[in-house]
Coordinates of N, CA and C in Angstrom, one line a residue:
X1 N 83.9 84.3 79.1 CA 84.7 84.2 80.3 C 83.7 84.6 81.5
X2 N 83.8 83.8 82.7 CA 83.1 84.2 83.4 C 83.5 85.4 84.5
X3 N 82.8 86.0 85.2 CA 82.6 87.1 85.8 C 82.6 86.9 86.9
X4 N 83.8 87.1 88.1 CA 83.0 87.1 89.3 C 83.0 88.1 90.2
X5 N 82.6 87.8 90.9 CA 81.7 89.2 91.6 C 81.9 88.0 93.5
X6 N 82.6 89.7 94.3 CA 82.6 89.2 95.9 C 81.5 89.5 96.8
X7 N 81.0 88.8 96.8 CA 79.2 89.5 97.7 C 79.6 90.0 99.1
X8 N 80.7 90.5 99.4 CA 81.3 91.3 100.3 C 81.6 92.3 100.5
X9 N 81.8 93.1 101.3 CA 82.6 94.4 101.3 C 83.8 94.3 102.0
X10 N 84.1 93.4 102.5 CA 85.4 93.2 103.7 C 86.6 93.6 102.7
X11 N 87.0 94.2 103.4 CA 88.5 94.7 102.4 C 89.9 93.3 103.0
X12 N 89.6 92.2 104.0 CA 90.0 91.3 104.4 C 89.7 90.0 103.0
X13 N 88.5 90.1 103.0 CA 88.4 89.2 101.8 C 88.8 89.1 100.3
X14 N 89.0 90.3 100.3 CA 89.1 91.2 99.2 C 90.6 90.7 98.5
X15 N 91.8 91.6 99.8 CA 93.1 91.0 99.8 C 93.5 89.8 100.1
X16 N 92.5 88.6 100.2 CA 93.1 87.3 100.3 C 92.8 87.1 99.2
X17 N 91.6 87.3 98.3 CA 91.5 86.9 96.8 C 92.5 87.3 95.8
X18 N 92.9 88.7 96.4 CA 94.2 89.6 95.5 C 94.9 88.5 95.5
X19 N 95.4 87.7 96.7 CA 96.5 87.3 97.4 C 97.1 85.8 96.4
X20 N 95.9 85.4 95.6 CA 96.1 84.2 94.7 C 95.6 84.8 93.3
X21 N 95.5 86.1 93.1 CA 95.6 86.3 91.9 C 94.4 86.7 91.0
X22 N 93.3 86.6 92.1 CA 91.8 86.5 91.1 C 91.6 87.5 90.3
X23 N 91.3 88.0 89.3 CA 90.5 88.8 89.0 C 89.2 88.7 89.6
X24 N 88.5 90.1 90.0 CA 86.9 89.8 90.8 C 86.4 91.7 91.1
X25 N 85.2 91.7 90.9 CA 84.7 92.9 91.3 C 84.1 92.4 92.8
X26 N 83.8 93.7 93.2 CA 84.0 93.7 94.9 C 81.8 94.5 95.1
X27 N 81.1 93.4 95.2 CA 79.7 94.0 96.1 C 79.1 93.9 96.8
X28 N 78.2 95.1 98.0 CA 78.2 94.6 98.8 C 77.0 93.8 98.8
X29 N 76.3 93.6 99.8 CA 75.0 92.3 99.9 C 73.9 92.4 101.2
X30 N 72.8 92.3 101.5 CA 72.5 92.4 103.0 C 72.1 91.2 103.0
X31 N 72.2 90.4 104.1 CA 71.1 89.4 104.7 C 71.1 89.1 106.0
X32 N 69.9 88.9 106.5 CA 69.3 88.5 107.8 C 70.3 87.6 108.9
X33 N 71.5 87.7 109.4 CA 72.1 86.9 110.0 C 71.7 86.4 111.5
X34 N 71.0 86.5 111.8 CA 70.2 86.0 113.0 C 70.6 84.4 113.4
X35 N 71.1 84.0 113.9 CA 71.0 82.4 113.9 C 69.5 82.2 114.5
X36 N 69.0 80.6 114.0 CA 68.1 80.3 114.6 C 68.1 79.6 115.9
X37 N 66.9 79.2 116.2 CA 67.2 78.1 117.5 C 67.5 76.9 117.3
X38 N 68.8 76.0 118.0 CA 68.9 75.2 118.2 C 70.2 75.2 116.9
X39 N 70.3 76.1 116.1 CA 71.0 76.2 115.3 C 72.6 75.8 115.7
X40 N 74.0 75.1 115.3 CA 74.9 75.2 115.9 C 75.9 76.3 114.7
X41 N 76.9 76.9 115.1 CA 77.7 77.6 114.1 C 78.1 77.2 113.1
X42 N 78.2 76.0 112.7 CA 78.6 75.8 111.7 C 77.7 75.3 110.9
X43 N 76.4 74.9 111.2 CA 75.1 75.4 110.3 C 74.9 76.4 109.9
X44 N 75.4 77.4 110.9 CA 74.7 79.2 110.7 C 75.7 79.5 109.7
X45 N 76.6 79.1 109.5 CA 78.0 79.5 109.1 C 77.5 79.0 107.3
X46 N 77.4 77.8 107.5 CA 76.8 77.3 105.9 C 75.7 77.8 105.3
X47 N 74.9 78.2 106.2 CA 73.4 78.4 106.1 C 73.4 79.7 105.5
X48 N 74.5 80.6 106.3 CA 74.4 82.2 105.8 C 75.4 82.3 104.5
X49 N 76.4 81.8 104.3 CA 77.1 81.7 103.4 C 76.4 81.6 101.8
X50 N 75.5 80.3 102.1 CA 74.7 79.6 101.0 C 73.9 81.3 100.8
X51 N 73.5 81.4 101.8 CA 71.9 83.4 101.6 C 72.3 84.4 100.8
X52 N 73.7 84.0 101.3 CA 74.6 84.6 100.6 C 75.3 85.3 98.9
X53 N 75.5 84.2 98.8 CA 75.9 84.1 97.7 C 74.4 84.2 96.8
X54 N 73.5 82.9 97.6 CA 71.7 83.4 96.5 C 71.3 85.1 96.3
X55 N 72.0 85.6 97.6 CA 71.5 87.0 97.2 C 72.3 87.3 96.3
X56 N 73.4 87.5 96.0 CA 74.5 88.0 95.3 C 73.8 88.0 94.0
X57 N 73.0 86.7 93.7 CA 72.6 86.4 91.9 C 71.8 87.9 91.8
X58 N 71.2 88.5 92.8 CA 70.0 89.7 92.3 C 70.8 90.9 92.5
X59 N 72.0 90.8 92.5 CA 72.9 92.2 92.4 C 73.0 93.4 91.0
X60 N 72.2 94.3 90.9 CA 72.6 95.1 89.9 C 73.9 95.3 89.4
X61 N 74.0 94.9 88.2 CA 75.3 94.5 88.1 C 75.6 95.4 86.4
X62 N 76.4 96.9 86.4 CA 76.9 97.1 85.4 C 77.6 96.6 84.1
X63 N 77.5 97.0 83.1 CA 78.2 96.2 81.9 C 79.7 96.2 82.2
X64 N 80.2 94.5 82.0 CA 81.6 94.2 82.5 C 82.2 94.9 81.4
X65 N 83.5 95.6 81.9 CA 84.6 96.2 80.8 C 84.8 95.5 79.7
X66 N 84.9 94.5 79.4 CA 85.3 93.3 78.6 C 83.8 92.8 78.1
X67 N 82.7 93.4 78.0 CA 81.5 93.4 77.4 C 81.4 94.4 76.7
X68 N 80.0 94.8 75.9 CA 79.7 96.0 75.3 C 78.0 95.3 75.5
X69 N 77.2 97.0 75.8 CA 75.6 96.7 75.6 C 75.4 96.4 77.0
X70 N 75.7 96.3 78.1 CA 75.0 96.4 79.2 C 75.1 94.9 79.8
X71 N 75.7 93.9 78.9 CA 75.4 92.3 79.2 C 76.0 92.2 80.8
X72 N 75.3 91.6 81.2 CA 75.8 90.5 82.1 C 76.8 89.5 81.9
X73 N 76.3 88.7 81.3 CA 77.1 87.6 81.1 C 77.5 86.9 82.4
X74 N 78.1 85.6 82.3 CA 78.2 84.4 82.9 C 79.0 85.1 84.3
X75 N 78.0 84.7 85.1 CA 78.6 85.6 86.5 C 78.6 84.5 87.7
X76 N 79.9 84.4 88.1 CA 79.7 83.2 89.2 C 79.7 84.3 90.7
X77 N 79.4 83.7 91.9 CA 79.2 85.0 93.0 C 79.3 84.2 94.1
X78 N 80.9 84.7 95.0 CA 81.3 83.8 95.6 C 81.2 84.8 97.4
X79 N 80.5 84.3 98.2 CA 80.5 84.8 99.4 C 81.0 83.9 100.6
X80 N 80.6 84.7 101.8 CA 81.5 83.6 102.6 C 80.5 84.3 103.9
X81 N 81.2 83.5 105.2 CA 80.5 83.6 106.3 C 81.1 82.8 107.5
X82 N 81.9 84.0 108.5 CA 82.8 83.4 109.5 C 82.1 83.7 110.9
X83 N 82.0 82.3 111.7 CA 81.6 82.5 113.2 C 82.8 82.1 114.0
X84 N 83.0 82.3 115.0 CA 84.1 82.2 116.4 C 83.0 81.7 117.4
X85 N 83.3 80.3 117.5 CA 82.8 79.8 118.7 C 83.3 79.3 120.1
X86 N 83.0 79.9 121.4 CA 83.5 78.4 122.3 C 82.6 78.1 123.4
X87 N 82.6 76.9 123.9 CA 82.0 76.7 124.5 C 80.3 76.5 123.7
X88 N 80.4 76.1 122.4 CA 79.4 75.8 121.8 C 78.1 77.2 121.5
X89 N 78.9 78.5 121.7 CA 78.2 79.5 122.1 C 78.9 80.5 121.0
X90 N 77.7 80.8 119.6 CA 78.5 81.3 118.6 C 78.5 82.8 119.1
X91 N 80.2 83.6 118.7 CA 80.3 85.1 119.0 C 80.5 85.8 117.6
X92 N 79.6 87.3 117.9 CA 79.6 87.8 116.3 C 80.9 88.7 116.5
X93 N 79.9 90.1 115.7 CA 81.1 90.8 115.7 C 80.5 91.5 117.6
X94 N 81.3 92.7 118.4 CA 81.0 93.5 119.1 C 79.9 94.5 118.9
X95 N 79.2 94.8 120.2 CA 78.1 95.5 120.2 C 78.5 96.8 120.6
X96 N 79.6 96.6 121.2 CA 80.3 98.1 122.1 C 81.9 97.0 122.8
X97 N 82.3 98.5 123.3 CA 83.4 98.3 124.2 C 83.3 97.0 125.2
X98 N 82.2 97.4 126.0 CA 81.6 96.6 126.7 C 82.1 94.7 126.3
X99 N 80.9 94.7 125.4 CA 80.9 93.5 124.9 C 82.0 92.8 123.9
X100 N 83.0 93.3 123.6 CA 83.9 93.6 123.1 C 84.8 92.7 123.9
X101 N 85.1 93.7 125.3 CA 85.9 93.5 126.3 C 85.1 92.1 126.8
X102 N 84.0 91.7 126.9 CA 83.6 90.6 127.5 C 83.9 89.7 126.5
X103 N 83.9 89.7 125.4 CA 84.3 88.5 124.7 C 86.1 88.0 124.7
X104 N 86.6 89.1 124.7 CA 88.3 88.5 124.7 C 88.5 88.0 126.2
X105 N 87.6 88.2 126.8 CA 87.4 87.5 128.2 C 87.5 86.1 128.8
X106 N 86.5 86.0 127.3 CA 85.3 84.9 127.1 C 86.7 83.8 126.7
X107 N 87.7 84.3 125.8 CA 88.6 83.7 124.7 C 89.9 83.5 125.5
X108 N 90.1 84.5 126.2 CA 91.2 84.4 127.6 C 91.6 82.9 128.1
X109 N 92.9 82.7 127.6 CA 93.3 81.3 128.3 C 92.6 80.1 127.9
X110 N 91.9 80.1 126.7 CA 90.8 79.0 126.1 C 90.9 78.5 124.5
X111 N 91.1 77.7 124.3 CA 90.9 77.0 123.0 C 89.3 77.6 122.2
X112 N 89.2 78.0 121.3 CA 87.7 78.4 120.1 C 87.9 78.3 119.0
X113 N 86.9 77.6 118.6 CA 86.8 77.4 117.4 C 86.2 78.5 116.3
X114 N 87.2 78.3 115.2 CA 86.4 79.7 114.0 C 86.0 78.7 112.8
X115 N 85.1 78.9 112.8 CA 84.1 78.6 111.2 C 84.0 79.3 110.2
X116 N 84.3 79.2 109.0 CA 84.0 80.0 107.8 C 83.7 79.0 106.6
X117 N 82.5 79.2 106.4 CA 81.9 78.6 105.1 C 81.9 79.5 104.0
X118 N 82.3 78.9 102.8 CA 82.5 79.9 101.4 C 81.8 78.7 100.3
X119 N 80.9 80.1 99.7 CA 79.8 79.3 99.2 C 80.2 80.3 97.5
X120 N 79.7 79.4 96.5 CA 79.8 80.1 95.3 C 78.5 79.7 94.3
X121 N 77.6 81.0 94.1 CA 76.6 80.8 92.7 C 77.2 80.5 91.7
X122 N 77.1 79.6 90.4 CA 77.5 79.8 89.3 C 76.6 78.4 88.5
X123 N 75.8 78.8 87.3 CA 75.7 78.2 86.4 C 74.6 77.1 86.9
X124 N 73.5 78.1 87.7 CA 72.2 77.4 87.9 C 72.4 76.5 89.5
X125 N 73.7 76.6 90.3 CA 74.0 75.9 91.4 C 74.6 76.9 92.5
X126 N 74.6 76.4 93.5 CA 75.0 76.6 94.7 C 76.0 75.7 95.3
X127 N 77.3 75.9 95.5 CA 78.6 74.8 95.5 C 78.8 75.5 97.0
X128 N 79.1 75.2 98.5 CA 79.8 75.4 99.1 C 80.5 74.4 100.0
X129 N 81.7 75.0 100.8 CA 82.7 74.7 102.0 C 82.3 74.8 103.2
X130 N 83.1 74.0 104.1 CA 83.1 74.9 105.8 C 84.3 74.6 106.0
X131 N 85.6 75.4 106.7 CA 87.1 75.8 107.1 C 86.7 75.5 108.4
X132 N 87.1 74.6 109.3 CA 87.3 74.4 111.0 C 88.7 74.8 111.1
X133 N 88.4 75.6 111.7 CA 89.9 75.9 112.5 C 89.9 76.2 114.2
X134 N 90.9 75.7 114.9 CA 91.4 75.3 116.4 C 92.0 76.5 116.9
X135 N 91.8 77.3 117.8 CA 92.2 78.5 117.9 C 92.8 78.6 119.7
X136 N 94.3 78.9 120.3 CA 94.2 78.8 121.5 C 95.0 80.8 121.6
X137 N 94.1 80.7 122.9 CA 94.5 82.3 123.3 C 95.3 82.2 124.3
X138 N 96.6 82.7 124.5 CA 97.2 82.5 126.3 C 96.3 83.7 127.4
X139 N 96.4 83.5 128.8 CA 96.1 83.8 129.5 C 96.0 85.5 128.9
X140 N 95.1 86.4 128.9 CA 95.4 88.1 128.7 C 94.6 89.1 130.5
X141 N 96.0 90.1 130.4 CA 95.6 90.7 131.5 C 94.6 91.7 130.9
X142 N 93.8 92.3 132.0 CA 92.6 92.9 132.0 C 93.2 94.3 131.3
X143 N 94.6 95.1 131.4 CA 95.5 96.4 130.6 C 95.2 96.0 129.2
X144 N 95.8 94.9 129.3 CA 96.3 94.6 127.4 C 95.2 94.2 126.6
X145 N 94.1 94.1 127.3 CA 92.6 93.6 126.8 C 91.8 95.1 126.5
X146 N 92.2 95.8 127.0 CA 91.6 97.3 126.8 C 92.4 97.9 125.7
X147 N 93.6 97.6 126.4 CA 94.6 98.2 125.0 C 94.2 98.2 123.5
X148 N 93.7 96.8 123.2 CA 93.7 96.1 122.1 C 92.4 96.9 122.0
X149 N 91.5 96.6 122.5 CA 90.4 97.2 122.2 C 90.4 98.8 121.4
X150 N 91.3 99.2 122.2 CA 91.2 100.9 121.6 C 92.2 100.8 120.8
X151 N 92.5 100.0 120.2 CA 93.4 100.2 118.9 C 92.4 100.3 117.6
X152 N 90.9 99.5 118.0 CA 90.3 99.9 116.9 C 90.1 98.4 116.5
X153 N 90.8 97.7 116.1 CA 90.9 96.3 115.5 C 89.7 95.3 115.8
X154 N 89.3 95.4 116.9 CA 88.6 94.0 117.2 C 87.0 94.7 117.0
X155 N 86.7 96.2 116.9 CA 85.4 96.3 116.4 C 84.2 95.7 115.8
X156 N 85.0 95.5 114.5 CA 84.1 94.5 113.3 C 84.7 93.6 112.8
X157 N 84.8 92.8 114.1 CA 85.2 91.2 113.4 C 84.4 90.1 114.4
X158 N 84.5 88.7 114.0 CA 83.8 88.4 114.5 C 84.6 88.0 115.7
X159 N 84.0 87.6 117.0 CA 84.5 86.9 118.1 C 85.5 88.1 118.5
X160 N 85.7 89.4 118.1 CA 86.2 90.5 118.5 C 88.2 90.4 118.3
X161 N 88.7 90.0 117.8 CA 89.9 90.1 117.4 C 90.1 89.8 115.6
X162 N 91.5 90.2 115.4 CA 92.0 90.0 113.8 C 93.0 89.0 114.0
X163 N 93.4 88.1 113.7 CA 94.3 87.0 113.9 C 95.2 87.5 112.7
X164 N 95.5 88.6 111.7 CA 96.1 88.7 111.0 C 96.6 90.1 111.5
X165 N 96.4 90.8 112.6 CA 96.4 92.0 112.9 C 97.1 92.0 114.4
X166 N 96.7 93.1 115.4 CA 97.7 93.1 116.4 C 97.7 91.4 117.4
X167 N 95.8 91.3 117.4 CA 96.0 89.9 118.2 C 96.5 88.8 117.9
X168 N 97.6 88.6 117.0 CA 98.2 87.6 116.6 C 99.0 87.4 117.8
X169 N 99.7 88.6 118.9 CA 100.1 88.2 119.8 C 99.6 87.5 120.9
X170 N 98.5 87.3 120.9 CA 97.6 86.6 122.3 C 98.0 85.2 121.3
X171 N 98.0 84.8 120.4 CA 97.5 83.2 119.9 C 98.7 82.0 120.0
X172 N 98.5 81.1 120.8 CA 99.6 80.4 120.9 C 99.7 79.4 120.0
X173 N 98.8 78.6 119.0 CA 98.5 77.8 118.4 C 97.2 78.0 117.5
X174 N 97.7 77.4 116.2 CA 96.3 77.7 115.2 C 96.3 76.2 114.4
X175 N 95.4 75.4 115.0 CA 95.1 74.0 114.0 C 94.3 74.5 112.9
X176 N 94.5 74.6 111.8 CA 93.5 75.0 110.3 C 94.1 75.9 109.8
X177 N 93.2 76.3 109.1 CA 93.1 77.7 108.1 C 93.7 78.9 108.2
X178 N 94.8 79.6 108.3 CA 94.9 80.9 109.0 C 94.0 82.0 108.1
X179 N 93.7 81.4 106.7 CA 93.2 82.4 105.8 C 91.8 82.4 106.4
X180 N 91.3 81.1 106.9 CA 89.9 80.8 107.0 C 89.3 81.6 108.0
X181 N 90.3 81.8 109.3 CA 90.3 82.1 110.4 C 89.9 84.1 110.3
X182 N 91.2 84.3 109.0 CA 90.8 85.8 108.8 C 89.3 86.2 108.0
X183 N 88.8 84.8 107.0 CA 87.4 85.3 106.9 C 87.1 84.6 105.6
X184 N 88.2 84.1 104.6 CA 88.3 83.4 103.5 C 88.9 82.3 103.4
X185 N 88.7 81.0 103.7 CA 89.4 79.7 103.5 C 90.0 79.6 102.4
X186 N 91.4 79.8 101.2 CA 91.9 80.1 100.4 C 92.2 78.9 99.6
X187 N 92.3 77.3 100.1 CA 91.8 75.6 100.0 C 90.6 75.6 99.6
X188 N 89.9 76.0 100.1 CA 88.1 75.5 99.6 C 87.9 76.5 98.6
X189 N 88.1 78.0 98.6 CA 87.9 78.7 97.2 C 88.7 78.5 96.4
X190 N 89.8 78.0 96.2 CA 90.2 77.6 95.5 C 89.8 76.4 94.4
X191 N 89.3 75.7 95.2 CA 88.4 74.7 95.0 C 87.2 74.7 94.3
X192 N 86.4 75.4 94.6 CA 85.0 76.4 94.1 C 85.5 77.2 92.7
X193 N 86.9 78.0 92.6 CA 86.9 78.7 91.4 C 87.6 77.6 90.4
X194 N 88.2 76.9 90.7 CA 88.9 75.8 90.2 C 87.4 74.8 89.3
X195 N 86.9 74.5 90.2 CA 85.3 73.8 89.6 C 84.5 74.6 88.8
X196 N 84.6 76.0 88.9 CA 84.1 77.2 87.9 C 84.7 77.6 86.4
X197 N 85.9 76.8 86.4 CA 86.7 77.0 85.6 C 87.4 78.4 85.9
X198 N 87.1 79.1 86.7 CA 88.2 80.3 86.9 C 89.5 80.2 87.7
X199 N 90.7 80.8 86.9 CA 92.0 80.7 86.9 C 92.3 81.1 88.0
X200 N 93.5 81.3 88.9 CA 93.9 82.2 89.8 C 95.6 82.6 89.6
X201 N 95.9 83.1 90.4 CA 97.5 83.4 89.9 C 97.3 84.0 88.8
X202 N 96.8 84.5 88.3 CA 96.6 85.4 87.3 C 96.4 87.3 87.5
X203 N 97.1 88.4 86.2 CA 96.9 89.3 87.3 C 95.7 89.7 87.3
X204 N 95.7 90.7 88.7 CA 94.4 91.3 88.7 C 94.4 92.7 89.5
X205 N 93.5 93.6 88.7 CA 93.2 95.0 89.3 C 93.5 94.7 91.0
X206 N 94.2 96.1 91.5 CA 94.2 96.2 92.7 C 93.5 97.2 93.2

């Protein structure tokens, strides 16, 4: 049976995989996300996803419960990687308050686009996705932009809001993914664990 393993730590990614049933251990991963030049988001988006998951294969990885002796065994390693772009200008997560506040600025009364590529190791390959999704903000006053900010939420995400969290109120329209948009396209991995032969709707540790 194979093994998979989330090259994440997002407790967002985590509960969307709960959300269809996976069985999966949860680890984390580092890599270089710098975009390069001339790079657009949704290369960076595939690019990092793909680093992703390659790192995932060199993860120290304990004897699975359902093993004995230390084995490994057949381990597929499924990561992901979400940018918020507009204006052709990709935003990460916030650097501060500051930049924070400049970005819901940025998103104020404007259509952006969110990228999330989900990429999966298994079985000597590299399989991945990209989720496009259409994102419109209404107009936000300069109070409720602070507000939001000190709720905590828009810290560590990318393009500085949670579309599954309080900023669902600013969003007038979502063309795509809502799952994609929170950080896991739940269509395309499904797709990837489906190709892996791993089940979903099935239960799994919470």
């Amino acid at each position: 049976m194979t093994r998979l393993i989330l090259a994440s730590t997002s407790p967002r990614r985590a509960e969307l995989l709960r959300q269809i049933g996976v069985a999966f251990e949860q680890r984390g991963i580092d890599v270089d996300e710098t975009p390069r030049q001339g790079e657009v988001a949704a290369e960076t988006a595939l690019r990092l996803a793909n680093a992703k998951a390659r790192a995932g294969l060199a993860i120290p990885l304990p004897a699975s419960p359902a093993r004995g002796g230390g084995e490994r065994g057949d381990v597929a390693i499924l990561a992901a990687d979400t940018l918020v772009s507009i204006g052709g200008e990709a935003l990460g997560k916030p650097r501060d308050r500051e930049d924070g506040l400049a970005m819901l600025r940025r998103l104020s009364g404007r259509r952006h686009e969110v990228y999330t590529a989900v990429a999966m190791a298994w079985d000597g390959e590299i399989k991945a996705f990209l989720s496009v999704s259409h994102v419109d903000f209404r107009p936000l006053a300069d109070d409720e932009m602070l507000a939001y900010w000190q709720t905590g939420e828009p810290a560590d995400k990318a393009g500085g809001y949670a579309i599954q969290g309080h900023a669902a109120a600013f969003i007038t329209r979502l063309e795509g993914s809502f799952s994609g948009v929170m950080g896991l396209p739940l269509f395309e991995t499904a797709e990837l664990l489906r190709q892996a032969g791993l089940s979903i709707w099935s239960p799994c540790p919470r």
